[in-house]
XYZ file of C-alpha atoms in Angstrom:
222
model
C -4.347 -16.051 9.812
C -2.826 -12.728 10.575
C -0.810 -12.087 13.613
C -2.180 -9.759 16.195
C 0.569 -7.175 15.680
C -0.499 -6.955 11.922
C -3.944 -6.325 12.773
C -3.104 -3.621 15.348
C -0.875 -2.223 12.841
C -3.641 -1.895 10.301
C -6.160 -0.323 12.778
C -3.529 2.415 13.730
C -2.563 2.775 10.125
C -6.193 3.359 9.168
C -6.656 6.054 11.824
C -3.380 7.875 10.699
C -4.817 8.083 7.130
C -8.018 9.092 7.878
C -6.698 11.882 10.308
C -8.117 10.357 13.375
C -4.490 10.436 14.481
C -3.219 13.692 12.853
C 0.432 14.271 12.180
C 2.474 15.021 15.387
C -0.121 13.192 17.530
C 1.120 11.135 20.306
C 0.305 7.693 20.568
C -0.563 6.598 24.094
C 0.498 2.909 24.330
C -1.437 2.178 27.592
C -4.679 3.764 26.247
C -4.323 1.853 22.859
C -3.531 -1.382 24.597
C -6.692 -1.065 26.827
C -8.806 0.120 23.795
C -7.866 -2.945 21.568
C -7.825 -5.370 24.517
C -4.190 -6.278 23.799
C -0.983 -6.570 25.799
C 1.785 -4.267 25.322
C 3.971 -6.904 23.454
C 1.980 -7.107 20.097
C 1.283 -3.294 20.219
C 4.904 -2.586 20.412
C 5.577 -4.955 17.593
C 2.931 -2.979 15.599
C 4.609 0.278 16.512
C 7.892 -1.160 15.154
C 6.225 -1.954 11.780
C 4.623 1.505 11.660
C 7.934 3.080 12.392
C 9.767 1.016 9.717
C 7.112 2.205 7.122
C 7.816 5.710 8.201
C 4.259 6.253 9.517
C 5.214 6.972 13.190
C 8.391 8.029 14.999
C 9.454 6.032 18.004
C 11.218 8.191 20.643
C 13.326 6.761 23.639
C 11.541 7.001 27.003
C 8.887 9.010 25.181
C 5.601 8.468 23.463
C 5.688 7.553 19.651
C 4.205 10.284 17.465
C 2.627 10.316 14.112
C 4.999 11.219 11.247
C 4.244 14.116 9.064
C 4.244 13.483 5.372
C 3.634 16.576 3.238
C 1.830 16.472 -0.155
C 5.153 17.129 -2.010
C 6.993 14.294 -0.234
C 3.949 11.933 -0.987
C 4.348 12.833 -4.732
C 8.100 12.093 -4.595
C 7.467 8.892 -3.001
C 4.953 7.787 -5.375
C 7.292 8.757 -8.273
C 10.014 6.514 -6.720
C 7.352 3.658 -6.227
C 6.347 4.033 -9.824
C 9.963 3.363 -11.016
C 10.397 0.436 -8.630
C 7.241 -1.048 -9.967
C 8.476 -0.494 -13.696
C 11.850 -2.084 -12.976
C 10.210 -5.156 -11.286
C 7.738 -5.447 -14.218
C 10.360 -5.487 -16.784
C 12.375 -8.014 -15.113
C 9.224 -10.040 -14.292
C 8.155 -10.214 -17.937
C 11.532 -11.773 -18.768
C 12.090 -13.882 -15.759
C 8.924 -15.415 -14.195
C 8.288 -18.983 -14.505
C 5.067 -20.874 -15.648
C 4.381 -21.659 -11.893
C 4.770 -17.921 -11.174
C 2.574 -16.991 -13.984
C -0.133 -19.335 -12.809
C 0.118 -17.647 -9.280
C -0.172 -14.212 -10.718
C -3.293 -15.267 -12.751
C -4.761 -16.609 -9.428
C -4.165 -13.295 -7.789
C -5.624 -11.454 -10.705
C -8.704 -13.480 -10.339
C -8.934 -12.623 -6.524
C -8.644 -9.072 -7.483
C -11.511 -9.620 -9.980
C -13.728 -11.126 -7.148
C -13.084 -8.268 -4.830
C -13.746 -5.525 -7.603
C -17.031 -7.410 -8.237
C -17.800 -7.211 -4.534
C -16.817 -3.349 -4.617
C -14.870 -4.129 -1.270
C -11.997 -1.504 -1.223
C -10.392 -3.056 1.688
C -10.671 -6.664 0.251
C -9.376 -5.240 -3.062
C -6.442 -3.595 -1.205
C -5.286 -7.144 0.289
C -5.718 -8.863 -3.052
C -3.908 -6.113 -4.708
C -0.995 -6.286 -2.308
C -0.588 -9.961 -3.267
C -0.780 -9.136 -6.855
C 2.158 -6.678 -6.728
C 4.159 -8.728 -4.286
C 4.200 -11.472 -6.953
C 5.578 -9.038 -9.515
C 8.262 -7.942 -7.225
C 9.245 -11.660 -6.361
C 9.092 -12.317 -10.105
C 11.775 -10.008 -10.897
C 14.159 -12.670 -9.445
C 16.229 -9.508 -8.029
C 16.006 -9.880 -4.282
C 17.485 -6.471 -3.505
C 15.034 -4.600 -5.763
C 12.070 -6.701 -4.532
C 12.901 -5.754 -0.995
C 13.181 -2.092 -1.670
C 9.994 -2.120 -3.591
C 8.242 -4.008 -0.810
C 9.531 -1.449 1.826
C 8.263 1.495 0.047
C 5.030 -0.187 -0.728
C 4.498 -0.758 2.909
C 5.307 2.956 3.663
C 2.713 4.069 1.044
C 0.210 1.411 1.805
C -2.232 3.630 3.657
C -2.429 6.071 0.674
C -2.723 3.327 -1.768
C -5.336 1.985 0.379
C -7.126 5.266 0.609
C -7.013 5.715 -3.265
C -9.306 2.754 -3.831
C -12.052 4.709 -1.934
C -12.074 7.085 -4.920
C -15.242 6.493 -7.002
C -14.262 4.174 -9.962
C -10.685 3.579 -8.800
C -11.054 -0.214 -8.174
C -12.525 -0.785 -11.750
C -9.801 1.173 -13.273
C -7.216 -0.508 -11.169
C -8.335 -3.887 -12.116
C -8.373 -3.044 -15.803
C -4.837 -1.774 -15.438
C -3.892 -5.045 -13.770
C -5.344 -6.892 -16.694
C -3.274 -5.144 -19.209
C -0.099 -5.724 -16.908
C -0.884 -9.518 -16.684
C -1.210 -9.831 -20.488
C 2.170 -7.947 -20.958
C 3.992 -10.122 -18.620
C 2.591 -13.426 -19.891
C 3.617 -12.296 -23.445
C 7.069 -11.405 -22.255
C 6.825 -7.689 -23.217
C 9.192 -6.176 -20.590
C 9.174 -2.467 -21.872
C 5.206 -2.533 -22.146
C 5.012 -4.018 -18.713
C 7.304 -1.399 -17.395
C 5.268 1.502 -18.791
C 2.084 0.075 -17.762
C 3.019 -0.344 -14.098
C 4.643 3.161 -13.977
C 1.378 4.685 -15.244
C -0.654 2.385 -12.883
C 1.240 3.595 -9.651
C 2.336 7.273 -10.659
C 0.053 9.694 -8.715
C -0.100 12.887 -10.613
C -2.751 15.398 -11.791
C -6.292 14.394 -11.133
C -5.308 11.321 -9.187
C -3.433 13.166 -6.787
C -6.160 15.901 -6.473
C -8.614 12.950 -5.891
C -6.596 11.399 -3.223
C -6.000 14.757 -1.464
C -9.630 15.567 -1.664
C -10.715 12.082 -0.271
C -7.988 12.474 2.545
C -9.383 15.860 3.446
C -13.020 14.778 3.559
C -12.107 11.766 5.790
C -10.105 13.995 8.133
C -13.153 16.490 8.397
C -15.470 13.388 9.072
C -12.885 12.271 11.843
C -12.783 15.641 13.309
C -16.606 16.126 13.462
C -17.193 12.475 14.872
């Protein structure tokens, strides 16, 4: 069961991505605590998580504010994420144990179920487990930690991508190819598959920006 602070983080994270909380907006701790019916302690824990992922900026004796991430910075962060994933995948294909293979297959089946339900949020959570298993399977603790940290920072945008029409199905098909490459020990193929899976360029970036703009407009008119 998720901690209250994790649930609060996800709620605030969603508002940031959809534009309900715009870049530069102040986060009123008292108002949010009252709205969510929560005490200050879990809310502050959520703020710390959001700050560590770069989504908000904590300021001493002042309200936290929503960080500003421009399109160019977003592209650059996804470029680095793609390389982290590629490195993790290459090592995982060489180092994962049979037990880790079984866990990856189970996570892949959970993604399949979420895909069949066409539930973007459920797929996002199952997708998070899938990628985390690959990071751990690299058996390089430092690399896995860096990949996980950047994943958290990009999580709202990766989550938003799944709302683009057809992306869940495409994502699952890409996962399927990754799983096969890992099970067969094809490190270079795994790396390239994950690099393409995560890289956000061209039409995929245009789709993400269009979806983000649409959601921001909907939030503004609500």
